[in-house]
């Protein structure tokens, strides 16, 4: 590698990777500060500021032309900024929601915020990767931070179970992932996504090595986004982890993994005939949607229900990827933004309504009967999130669903889209049940422990939840956020193999 | 100010009011008590748009201005925008909606004082204004339809506002269901237009209308007309409006008299250039209007509930407006919409003031130990209220004279113009118009009679409520009487915007004709039927004298009759007309008829014929699906053992499957 030009491009590199660098710096500041001032209350503020600075920077660069920095290892500006905003928003919301929550369960450690920031840095790296190495480094940075966060409540068996399962299965799937990267390197001779693409066109034929590599590589992603049958860790891990951090796992880490998959498909494998992996993705998407929704039906625990719901939503995004068109990729990225807002909000509300002191592990949905009347703000916001998750117009979720299903229909996968619509019709049952319990039952039917509890809502938490709900009300009507295809995905990249 | 900004403010301020009044008290229950603040916000959010609409009014807009704010997802060539159209027609409607709306908001502060859901009432009312403005300002049929559905929803919510009473929620449901029938027709018309024209923008629909086949055109106009009969309570869909009086009186005045029920007329006027191309349907429209006017007027004679009289009167007046549309005089229909908004809102608000007073009587009676049932809306237990409620009395009388068509009042000009246009259309060779005209003349006489009757029974004569020596009503507070005075004044002078053709001889033009239809080379938003034959001045004078005599005669007759006989007058009419009177009393058994031919067979038939099918097949199917889903779910749950090794095994299996699917 020629590094002689390093100093010439350093300013450009710093600008391009600015939010990543800010995050890393903030993470180091947090961890070092925590050494000297244990559990310093300013640390969450540092973490939040890093996210805010990152968001502002990325918003300013949304219109800049897409390019690569740091020796082509990460992408910057344009689409990368859009993805980063999604990830950073989830991180910011998580930090804000975590402060009162962790204080309440008496686990407000300073290193939590350092870990959130590091996980976010990993997610950003992964979500904007331009080479397979970056994907892997980002994935591991994120995952290892999350393993620790999942087991934050060490004394609780749920926390231990959550962290251990996540770690063991994560490490297991990472093995496949890494092996896939190795095989891909062997088959194409490069780690850089665009070079893989040009390699196909030059060579004109694909070896078995390549196919095996790509399959294993996909498996790594499918594990991260909890697609069936790689989903089994999800409910157990989500249930045992502290609730705001569960929200983070289901949004930022998923968004990053999906974004990386989009980048690989779009920049790395674009010249290949898409039909090659369409079947595999379609099958996985189908079983993920169907099983995710079916299993969510019988869950009594809110966090498990949301876990299965997040599995189902991964299936919807996979439908868009199955289409294999720029519209499909754009739809997936758009869906990730909306999905993140819905899930952060829903987990946020559940975190605020937690009463069992076991991270919501023992808490049934029914125990919160009539809570909407006591906490109308949370009740109304939950209504927005649930309707949006169903995909009910005019909430954001509806526009997201249109964006992921329409490309599949255009690409000839009508049956898959129909299956998706049917599956999401099924989801109406368990989402509406939450609202039924919240609003149509009386408080007398609630658990005595719930009636005795006050459920204080701090201003910052309420602000996060309300903001998510309000954004979901209007986001579908903002064309600029929606029309990703025209802005970032240039159909001309698609030149098929000779 | 910028037109776009003005438009946005006009439309969004009521929405902001609805959000403020709806959400803040919901979140903070202690706010629900602050009636002054809620009422002020609610009224201001309608009054300010009225002022802004006046600003637009004085800016002219002889050429329509379209402000497009947002384009909704387009499918192929078809796209729908949130676009508002400012032209003379939409401006007139917007002024009526916000102007009368603001007065009724002000009135409601006093009327709804002390109600448990005061805040909710104002939130709904503001939401209604928002929807209504969308309806009249929309530049395409879809946005208009959204407003159309929105006002229907608000109407539903407000009719059933006191939902604790089962009767009220039944009335609300009835209104909702009947309106759906009309809405369905509207929807079908839009489908046809999308297929034929590929757009729902007014400009494009008008441009393409001429190229449609006669059959398609007739179908579209017919379906739009059916849509209009639903919203504007015409035969056969008028049955919901009298029941809608279950809502609070300001609602009856605003929604079920002045604004929402006229939206069918607005739809026809807006589409006037298309409607004119379907002369057959126009005949149907005119005849339907005439029959509705007559039927409702006769029913009104036999009603004893003061609000039901006004409700049937509204149906009847709407019939007059449909007559005008059917003879191609859409601008006269809109003219009557405007004047009707003045005097009917005044009448309803006046009746509200009376009911308010009678509620106090009821209250005092109960305190004095009176046990029998007492209905504060029953005119039979009123009488002589004018002594205690002078402001209400004089305003009610002014509006009564206006609706009767006493010369120089607002109703005189608009109703005479309708009758004249019908006559002219018949003169022009359309024979059905003669029928329409003669029915109109007869109905005008009945109108003067039954309206004067309601005034006499309410405000004149002896005090007929129990213990009349000890308890009596009081005049309502100023927030109630001030809107009454304003509306009464408008009822008296509002007609001068549409002087008869005769006045042209004196150099006075018909302002509303020039404003809506245009004169000379300028063309306004409303088109009118081109008349070939011209009615001579002599005939015109005769017609005007005839109209005046009929109005004066009807009023004088009712005044003499009820001053002499009071309540026994009704008895005399009943004896005179016998069985016919009973038909009027029971509104021609329309409800029973529907119950017998539509509701009972459908419900009963469904119970008898479909019950086994429904129970066994449909329910069985639904249950089977639900059970299967749950069973699969339970089975799948067994896979979720919690053992990490099993999870890892699943991953390995998944890897094998994915590789098998990809490697070929």
PDB file of N, CA and C in Angstrom, chain A residues 165 168-169 172 176 208 211-212 214-216 218-219 223 229-233 235-236 276-277 280 283 294-295 297-299 304 308 376-377 398-399 402 476-477 479 482, chain B residues 23 26-27 70-74 625-626 628-630 632-634 636-637 639-644 646-655 657-659 661-664:
ATOM      1  N   UNK A 165     -25.373 -15.673  25.965  1.00  0.00           N
ATOM      2  CA  UNK A 165     -25.935 -16.181  24.713  1.00  0.00           C
ATOM      3  C   UNK A 165     -25.513 -15.315  23.541  1.00  0.00           C
ATOM      4  N   UNK A 168     -21.726 -15.990  22.848  1.00  0.00           N
ATOM      5  CA  UNK A 168     -21.395 -17.294  22.255  1.00  0.00           C
ATOM      6  C   UNK A 168     -21.878 -17.384  20.810  1.00  0.00           C
ATOM      7  N   UNK A 169     -23.152 -17.030  20.620  1.00  0.00           N
ATOM      8  CA  UNK A 169     -23.700 -17.151  19.277  1.00  0.00           C
ATOM      9  C   UNK A 169     -23.109 -16.112  18.335  1.00  0.00           C
ATOM     10  N   UNK A 172     -19.836 -17.362  17.309  1.00  0.00           N
ATOM     11  CA  UNK A 172     -20.064 -18.481  16.388  1.00  0.00           C
ATOM     12  C   UNK A 172     -20.340 -17.963  14.971  1.00  0.00           C
ATOM     13  N   UNK A 176     -18.306 -17.809  10.791  1.00  0.00           N
ATOM     14  CA  UNK A 176     -18.812 -17.970   9.419  1.00  0.00           C
ATOM     15  C   UNK A 176     -18.519 -16.732   8.583  1.00  0.00           C
ATOM     16  N   UNK A 208     -16.879 -21.681  -7.576  1.00  0.00           N
ATOM     17  CA  UNK A 208     -17.588 -22.237  -6.434  1.00  0.00           C
ATOM     18  C   UNK A 208     -17.132 -21.558  -5.155  1.00  0.00           C
ATOM     19  N   UNK A 211     -19.072 -18.500  -4.539  1.00  0.00           N
ATOM     20  CA  UNK A 211     -20.435 -18.719  -4.101  1.00  0.00           C
ATOM     21  C   UNK A 211     -20.495 -19.131  -2.635  1.00  0.00           C
ATOM     22  N   UNK A 212     -19.597 -20.007  -2.257  1.00  0.00           N
ATOM     23  CA  UNK A 212     -19.556 -20.415  -0.852  1.00  0.00           C
ATOM     24  C   UNK A 212     -19.221 -19.219   0.023  1.00  0.00           C
ATOM     25  N   UNK A 214     -19.789 -16.046  -0.559  1.00  0.00           N
ATOM     26  CA  UNK A 214     -20.879 -15.076  -0.448  1.00  0.00           C
ATOM     27  C   UNK A 214     -21.982 -15.604   0.465  1.00  0.00           C
ATOM     28  N   UNK A 215     -22.210 -16.925   0.412  1.00  0.00           N
ATOM     29  CA  UNK A 215     -23.242 -17.512   1.265  1.00  0.00           C
ATOM     30  C   UNK A 215     -22.877 -17.333   2.738  1.00  0.00           C
ATOM     31  N   UNK A 216     -21.628 -17.646   3.076  1.00  0.00           N
ATOM     32  CA  UNK A 216     -21.207 -17.521   4.472  1.00  0.00           C
ATOM     33  C   UNK A 216     -21.225 -16.065   4.914  1.00  0.00           C
ATOM     34  N   UNK A 218     -23.192 -13.727   3.811  1.00  0.00           N
ATOM     35  CA  UNK A 218     -24.589 -13.387   4.065  1.00  0.00           C
ATOM     36  C   UNK A 218     -25.038 -13.871   5.441  1.00  0.00           C
ATOM     37  N   UNK A 219     -24.605 -15.088   5.783  1.00  0.00           N
ATOM     38  CA  UNK A 219     -25.023 -15.657   7.062  1.00  0.00           C
ATOM     39  C   UNK A 219     -24.635 -14.730   8.213  1.00  0.00           C
ATOM     40  N   UNK A 223     -27.383 -13.132  10.689  1.00  0.00           N
ATOM     41  CA  UNK A 223     -27.367 -13.306  12.139  1.00  0.00           C
ATOM     42  C   UNK A 223     -27.554 -11.955  12.821  1.00  0.00           C
ATOM     43  N   UNK A 229     -33.318 -18.553   9.998  1.00  0.00           N
ATOM     44  CA  UNK A 229     -33.252 -19.226  11.302  1.00  0.00           C
ATOM     45  C   UNK A 229     -32.069 -18.799  12.169  1.00  0.00           C
ATOM     46  N   UNK A 230     -31.556 -17.602  11.949  1.00  0.00           N
ATOM     47  CA  UNK A 230     -30.418 -17.156  12.759  1.00  0.00           C
ATOM     48  C   UNK A 230     -30.887 -16.187  13.841  1.00  0.00           C
ATOM     49  N   UNK A 231     -32.140 -16.301  14.204  1.00  0.00           N
ATOM     50  CA  UNK A 231     -32.782 -15.285  15.029  1.00  0.00           C
ATOM     51  C   UNK A 231     -32.896 -15.693  16.487  1.00  0.00           C
ATOM     52  N   UNK A 232     -32.542 -16.967  16.802  1.00  0.00           N
ATOM     53  CA  UNK A 232     -33.002 -17.494  18.085  1.00  0.00           C
ATOM     54  C   UNK A 232     -32.444 -16.768  19.293  1.00  0.00           C
ATOM     55  N   UNK A 233     -31.298 -16.154  19.131  1.00  0.00           N
ATOM     56  CA  UNK A 233     -30.728 -15.416  20.242  1.00  0.00           C
ATOM     57  C   UNK A 233     -31.574 -14.193  20.599  1.00  0.00           C
ATOM     58  N   UNK A 235     -34.853 -13.025  21.074  1.00  0.00           N
ATOM     59  CA  UNK A 235     -35.764 -12.817  22.212  1.00  0.00           C
ATOM     60  C   UNK A 235     -35.078 -12.934  23.558  1.00  0.00           C
ATOM     61  N   UNK A 236     -34.209 -13.940  23.705  1.00  0.00           N
ATOM     62  CA  UNK A 236     -33.549 -14.126  24.995  1.00  0.00           C
ATOM     63  C   UNK A 236     -32.651 -12.940  25.340  1.00  0.00           C
ATOM     64  N   UNK A 276     -28.887 -14.482  -8.760  1.00  0.00           N
ATOM     65  CA  UNK A 276     -28.052 -15.457  -8.061  1.00  0.00           C
ATOM     66  C   UNK A 276     -28.427 -15.557  -6.585  1.00  0.00           C
ATOM     67  N   UNK A 277     -28.641 -14.452  -5.950  1.00  0.00           N
ATOM     68  CA  UNK A 277     -28.951 -14.557  -4.516  1.00  0.00           C
ATOM     69  C   UNK A 277     -30.399 -14.194  -4.198  1.00  0.00           C
ATOM     70  N   UNK A 280     -32.279 -17.055  -2.447  1.00  0.00           N
ATOM     71  CA  UNK A 280     -31.902 -17.255  -1.054  1.00  0.00           C
ATOM     72  C   UNK A 280     -32.507 -16.170  -0.174  1.00  0.00           C
ATOM     73  N   UNK A 283     -36.341 -16.574   0.199  1.00  0.00           N
ATOM     74  CA  UNK A 283     -36.743 -17.638   1.119  1.00  0.00           C
ATOM     75  C   UNK A 283     -36.571 -17.166   2.564  1.00  0.00           C
ATOM     76  N   UNK A 294     -45.758 -14.779  13.553  1.00  0.00           N
ATOM     77  CA  UNK A 294     -46.490 -15.853  14.226  1.00  0.00           C
ATOM     78  C   UNK A 294     -46.063 -15.969  15.681  1.00  0.00           C
ATOM     79  N   UNK A 295     -44.738 -15.935  15.897  1.00  0.00           N
ATOM     80  CA  UNK A 295     -44.250 -16.112  17.264  1.00  0.00           C
ATOM     81  C   UNK A 295     -44.587 -14.915  18.136  1.00  0.00           C
ATOM     82  N   UNK A 297     -47.267 -13.411  18.139  1.00  0.00           N
ATOM     83  CA  UNK A 297     -48.681 -13.515  18.535  1.00  0.00           C
ATOM     84  C   UNK A 297     -48.855 -14.021  19.955  1.00  0.00           C
ATOM     85  N   UNK A 298     -48.034 -14.987  20.351  1.00  0.00           N
ATOM     86  CA  UNK A 298     -48.300 -15.639  21.632  1.00  0.00           C
ATOM     87  C   UNK A 298     -47.454 -15.093  22.764  1.00  0.00           C
ATOM     88  N   UNK A 299     -46.723 -14.014  22.535  1.00  0.00           N
ATOM     89  CA  UNK A 299     -45.868 -13.506  23.599  1.00  0.00           C
ATOM     90  C   UNK A 299     -46.683 -12.684  24.585  1.00  0.00           C
ATOM     91  N   UNK A 304     -40.282  -9.430  24.738  1.00  0.00           N
ATOM     92  CA  UNK A 304     -40.190 -10.572  23.813  1.00  0.00           C
ATOM     93  C   UNK A 304     -41.044 -10.308  22.581  1.00  0.00           C
ATOM     94  N   UNK A 308     -39.670 -10.314  18.722  1.00  0.00           N
ATOM     95  CA  UNK A 308     -40.177 -11.031  17.547  1.00  0.00           C
ATOM     96  C   UNK A 308     -40.650 -10.058  16.485  1.00  0.00           C
ATOM     97  N   UNK A 376     -51.204   9.616  29.910  1.00  0.00           N
ATOM     98  CA  UNK A 376     -51.748   9.807  28.560  1.00  0.00           C
ATOM     99  C   UNK A 376     -50.669  10.079  27.516  1.00  0.00           C
ATOM    100  N   UNK A 377     -49.619  10.795  27.905  1.00  0.00           N
ATOM    101  CA  UNK A 377     -48.565  11.108  26.937  1.00  0.00           C
ATOM    102  C   UNK A 377     -47.942   9.827  26.409  1.00  0.00           C
ATOM    103  N   UNK A 398     -46.261   3.208   7.421  1.00  0.00           N
ATOM    104  CA  UNK A 398     -46.976   2.932   6.178  1.00  0.00           C
ATOM    105  C   UNK A 398     -46.098   3.263   4.971  1.00  0.00           C
ATOM    106  N   UNK A 399     -45.488   4.443   5.022  1.00  0.00           N
ATOM    107  CA  UNK A 399     -44.662   4.845   3.893  1.00  0.00           C
ATOM    108  C   UNK A 399     -43.439   3.944   3.776  1.00  0.00           C
ATOM    109  N   UNK A 402     -44.564   0.778   2.078  1.00  0.00           N
ATOM    110  CA  UNK A 402     -44.705   1.019   0.632  1.00  0.00           C
ATOM    111  C   UNK A 402     -43.332   0.987  -0.020  1.00  0.00           C
ATOM    112  N   UNK A 476     -43.525  10.729   6.599  1.00  0.00           N
ATOM    113  CA  UNK A 476     -43.952  10.213   5.304  1.00  0.00           C
ATOM    114  C   UNK A 476     -44.251  11.306   4.305  1.00  0.00           C
ATOM    115  N   UNK A 477     -44.432  12.527   4.792  1.00  0.00           N
ATOM    116  CA  UNK A 477     -44.838  13.603   3.905  1.00  0.00           C
ATOM    117  C   UNK A 477     -43.659  14.470   3.477  1.00  0.00           C
ATOM    118  N   UNK A 479     -40.787  14.752   1.152  1.00  0.00           N
ATOM    119  CA  UNK A 479     -40.281  14.049  -0.033  1.00  0.00           C
ATOM    120  C   UNK A 479     -38.764  13.855   0.013  1.00  0.00           C
ATOM    121  N   UNK A 482     -37.638  10.814   1.595  1.00  0.00           N
ATOM    122  CA  UNK A 482     -38.158   9.607   0.981  1.00  0.00           C
ATOM    123  C   UNK A 482     -37.474   9.264  -0.327  1.00  0.00           C
TER     124      UNK A 482
ATOM    125  N   UNK B  23     -55.437  18.470  22.477  1.00  0.00           N
ATOM    126  CA  UNK B  23     -54.344  17.726  23.119  1.00  0.00           C
ATOM    127  C   UNK B  23     -53.988  18.271  24.489  1.00  0.00           C
ATOM    128  N   UNK B  26     -56.257  17.239  27.146  1.00  0.00           N
ATOM    129  CA  UNK B  26     -56.175  15.785  27.315  1.00  0.00           C
ATOM    130  C   UNK B  26     -54.995  15.427  28.204  1.00  0.00           C
ATOM    131  N   UNK B  27     -53.885  16.138  27.968  1.00  0.00           N
ATOM    132  CA  UNK B  27     -52.668  15.852  28.725  1.00  0.00           C
ATOM    133  C   UNK B  27     -52.756  16.395  30.155  1.00  0.00           C
ATOM    134  N   UNK B  70     -47.854  20.554  -1.612  1.00  0.00           N
ATOM    135  CA  UNK B  70     -47.183  19.281  -1.395  1.00  0.00           C
ATOM    136  C   UNK B  70     -47.724  18.298  -2.417  1.00  0.00           C
ATOM    137  N   UNK B  71     -46.813  17.552  -3.010  1.00  0.00           N
ATOM    138  CA  UNK B  71     -47.266  16.549  -3.964  1.00  0.00           C
ATOM    139  C   UNK B  71     -47.165  15.192  -3.331  1.00  0.00           C
ATOM    140  N   UNK B  72     -48.292  14.537  -3.260  1.00  0.00           N
ATOM    141  CA  UNK B  72     -48.282  13.207  -2.669  1.00  0.00           C
ATOM    142  C   UNK B  72     -47.748  12.251  -3.713  1.00  0.00           C
ATOM    143  N   UNK B  73     -47.137  11.180  -3.219  1.00  0.00           N
ATOM    144  CA  UNK B  73     -46.600  10.139  -4.055  1.00  0.00           C
ATOM    145  C   UNK B  73     -47.383   9.970  -5.368  1.00  0.00           C
ATOM    146  N   UNK B  74     -46.702  10.178  -6.475  1.00  0.00           N
ATOM    147  CA  UNK B  74     -47.374   9.988  -7.751  1.00  0.00           C
ATOM    148  C   UNK B  74     -47.244   8.553  -8.220  1.00  0.00           C
ATOM    149  N   UNK B 625     -58.352 -20.290  11.143  1.00  0.00           N
ATOM    150  CA  UNK B 625     -57.113 -19.578  10.845  1.00  0.00           C
ATOM    151  C   UNK B 625     -56.436 -19.141  12.139  1.00  0.00           C
ATOM    152  N   UNK B 626     -57.258 -18.558  13.034  1.00  0.00           N
ATOM    153  CA  UNK B 626     -56.692 -18.082  14.291  1.00  0.00           C
ATOM    154  C   UNK B 626     -56.081 -19.231  15.083  1.00  0.00           C
ATOM    155  N   UNK B 628     -55.067 -22.177  13.956  1.00  0.00           N
ATOM    156  CA  UNK B 628     -53.873 -22.712  13.319  1.00  0.00           C
ATOM    157  C   UNK B 628     -52.678 -21.824  13.592  1.00  0.00           C
ATOM    158  N   UNK B 629     -52.914 -20.497  13.457  1.00  0.00           N
ATOM    159  CA  UNK B 629     -51.805 -19.582  13.690  1.00  0.00           C
ATOM    160  C   UNK B 629     -51.249 -19.766  15.086  1.00  0.00           C
ATOM    161  N   UNK B 630     -52.160 -19.858  16.052  1.00  0.00           N
ATOM    162  CA  UNK B 630     -51.693 -19.993  17.424  1.00  0.00           C
ATOM    163  C   UNK B 630     -51.006 -21.327  17.641  1.00  0.00           C
ATOM    164  N   UNK B 632     -49.431 -23.230  15.345  1.00  0.00           N
ATOM    165  CA  UNK B 632     -48.095 -23.200  14.748  1.00  0.00           C
ATOM    166  C   UNK B 632     -47.163 -22.431  15.663  1.00  0.00           C
ATOM    167  N   UNK B 633     -47.720 -21.306  16.152  1.00  0.00           N
ATOM    168  CA  UNK B 633     -46.936 -20.463  17.014  1.00  0.00           C
ATOM    169  C   UNK B 633     -46.450 -21.234  18.236  1.00  0.00           C
ATOM    170  N   UNK B 634     -47.382 -22.025  18.829  1.00  0.00           N
ATOM    171  CA  UNK B 634     -46.988 -22.780  20.021  1.00  0.00           C
ATOM    172  C   UNK B 634     -45.969 -23.842  19.683  1.00  0.00           C
ATOM    173  N   UNK B 636     -43.883 -23.765  17.213  1.00  0.00           N
ATOM    174  CA  UNK B 636     -42.601 -23.128  16.919  1.00  0.00           C
ATOM    175  C   UNK B 636     -41.923 -22.698  18.205  1.00  0.00           C
ATOM    176  N   UNK B 637     -42.766 -22.378  19.196  1.00  0.00           N
ATOM    177  CA  UNK B 637     -42.183 -21.925  20.453  1.00  0.00           C
ATOM    178  C   UNK B 637     -41.361 -23.027  21.113  1.00  0.00           C
ATOM    179  N   UNK B 639     -39.376 -24.859  19.693  1.00  0.00           N
ATOM    180  CA  UNK B 639     -38.012 -24.807  19.162  1.00  0.00           C
ATOM    181  C   UNK B 639     -37.162 -23.870  19.995  1.00  0.00           C
ATOM    182  N   UNK B 640     -37.834 -22.860  20.554  1.00  0.00           N
ATOM    183  CA  UNK B 640     -37.120 -21.859  21.336  1.00  0.00           C
ATOM    184  C   UNK B 640     -36.886 -22.406  22.741  1.00  0.00           C
ATOM    185  N   UNK B 641     -35.909 -23.293  22.869  1.00  0.00           N
ATOM    186  CA  UNK B 641     -35.753 -23.995  24.133  1.00  0.00           C
ATOM    187  C   UNK B 641     -34.987 -23.196  25.158  1.00  0.00           C
ATOM    188  N   UNK B 642     -34.217 -22.236  24.697  1.00  0.00           N
ATOM    189  CA  UNK B 642     -33.385 -21.517  25.631  1.00  0.00           C
ATOM    190  C   UNK B 642     -31.991 -22.119  25.746  1.00  0.00           C
ATOM    191  N   UNK B 643     -31.789 -23.276  25.105  1.00  0.00           N
ATOM    192  CA  UNK B 643     -30.472 -23.924  25.174  1.00  0.00           C
ATOM    193  C   UNK B 643     -29.609 -23.391  24.032  1.00  0.00           C
ATOM    194  N   UNK B 644     -28.435 -22.868  24.396  1.00  0.00           N
ATOM    195  CA  UNK B 644     -27.599 -22.210  23.390  1.00  0.00           C
ATOM    196  C   UNK B 644     -27.175 -23.174  22.291  1.00  0.00           C
ATOM    197  N   UNK B 646     -28.741 -25.599  21.006  1.00  0.00           N
ATOM    198  CA  UNK B 646     -29.808 -25.766  20.015  1.00  0.00           C
ATOM    199  C   UNK B 646     -29.815 -24.582  19.064  1.00  0.00           C
ATOM    200  N   UNK B 647     -29.602 -23.380  19.608  1.00  0.00           N
ATOM    201  CA  UNK B 647     -29.585 -22.186  18.763  1.00  0.00           C
ATOM    202  C   UNK B 647     -28.446 -22.292  17.748  1.00  0.00           C
ATOM    203  N   UNK B 648     -27.286 -22.741  18.245  1.00  0.00           N
ATOM    204  CA  UNK B 648     -26.127 -22.855  17.361  1.00  0.00           C
ATOM    205  C   UNK B 648     -26.413 -23.873  16.256  1.00  0.00           C
ATOM    206  N   UNK B 649     -27.108 -24.936  16.636  1.00  0.00           N
ATOM    207  CA  UNK B 649     -27.453 -25.953  15.651  1.00  0.00           C
ATOM    208  C   UNK B 649     -28.350 -25.361  14.573  1.00  0.00           C
ATOM    209  N   UNK B 650     -29.303 -24.541  15.015  1.00  0.00           N
ATOM    210  CA  UNK B 650     -30.184 -23.895  14.044  1.00  0.00           C
ATOM    211  C   UNK B 650     -29.384 -23.039  13.079  1.00  0.00           C
ATOM    212  N   UNK B 651     -28.384 -22.342  13.635  1.00  0.00           N
ATOM    213  CA  UNK B 651     -27.568 -21.501  12.760  1.00  0.00           C
ATOM    214  C   UNK B 651     -26.859 -22.358  11.722  1.00  0.00           C
ATOM    215  N   UNK B 652     -26.300 -23.487  12.172  1.00  0.00           N
ATOM    216  CA  UNK B 652     -25.585 -24.364  11.234  1.00  0.00           C
ATOM    217  C   UNK B 652     -26.539 -24.847  10.142  1.00  0.00           C
ATOM    218  N   UNK B 653     -27.752 -25.248  10.569  1.00  0.00           N
ATOM    219  CA  UNK B 653     -28.740 -25.680   9.579  1.00  0.00           C
ATOM    220  C   UNK B 653     -29.032 -24.558   8.589  1.00  0.00           C
ATOM    221  N   UNK B 654     -29.172 -23.373   9.138  1.00  0.00           N
ATOM    222  CA  UNK B 654     -29.421 -22.218   8.275  1.00  0.00           C
ATOM    223  C   UNK B 654     -28.294 -22.008   7.284  1.00  0.00           C
ATOM    224  N   UNK B 655     -27.057 -22.163   7.750  1.00  0.00           N
ATOM    225  CA  UNK B 655     -25.906 -22.002   6.865  1.00  0.00           C
ATOM    226  C   UNK B 655     -26.001 -22.996   5.718  1.00  0.00           C
ATOM    227  N   UNK B 657     -28.630 -24.409   4.509  1.00  0.00           N
ATOM    228  CA  UNK B 657     -29.722 -24.042   3.593  1.00  0.00           C
ATOM    229  C   UNK B 657     -29.292 -22.895   2.690  1.00  0.00           C
ATOM    230  N   UNK B 658     -28.713 -21.872   3.279  1.00  0.00           N
ATOM    231  CA  UNK B 658     -28.331 -20.707   2.479  1.00  0.00           C
ATOM    232  C   UNK B 658     -27.296 -21.097   1.426  1.00  0.00           C
ATOM    233  N   UNK B 659     -26.289 -21.909   1.836  1.00  0.00           N
ATOM    234  CA  UNK B 659     -25.283 -22.329   0.857  1.00  0.00           C
ATOM    235  C   UNK B 659     -25.938 -23.144  -0.250  1.00  0.00           C
ATOM    236  N   UNK B 661     -28.885 -22.934  -1.323  1.00  0.00           N
ATOM    237  CA  UNK B 661     -29.678 -22.083  -2.213  1.00  0.00           C
ATOM    238  C   UNK B 661     -28.798 -21.266  -3.155  1.00  0.00           C
ATOM    239  N   UNK B 662     -27.584 -20.989  -2.710  1.00  0.00           N
ATOM    240  CA  UNK B 662     -26.767 -20.076  -3.508  1.00  0.00           C
ATOM    241  C   UNK B 662     -25.789 -20.782  -4.416  1.00  0.00           C
ATOM    242  N   UNK B 663     -25.209 -21.857  -3.954  1.00  0.00           N
ATOM    243  CA  UNK B 663     -24.199 -22.536  -4.769  1.00  0.00           C
ATOM    244  C   UNK B 663     -24.912 -23.406  -5.785  1.00  0.00           C
ATOM    245  N   UNK B 664     -24.547 -23.225  -7.013  1.00  0.00           N
ATOM    246  CA  UNK B 664     -25.240 -24.019  -8.026  1.00  0.00           C
ATOM    247  C   UNK B 664     -24.229 -24.508  -9.030  1.00  0.00           C
TER     248      UNK B 664
END
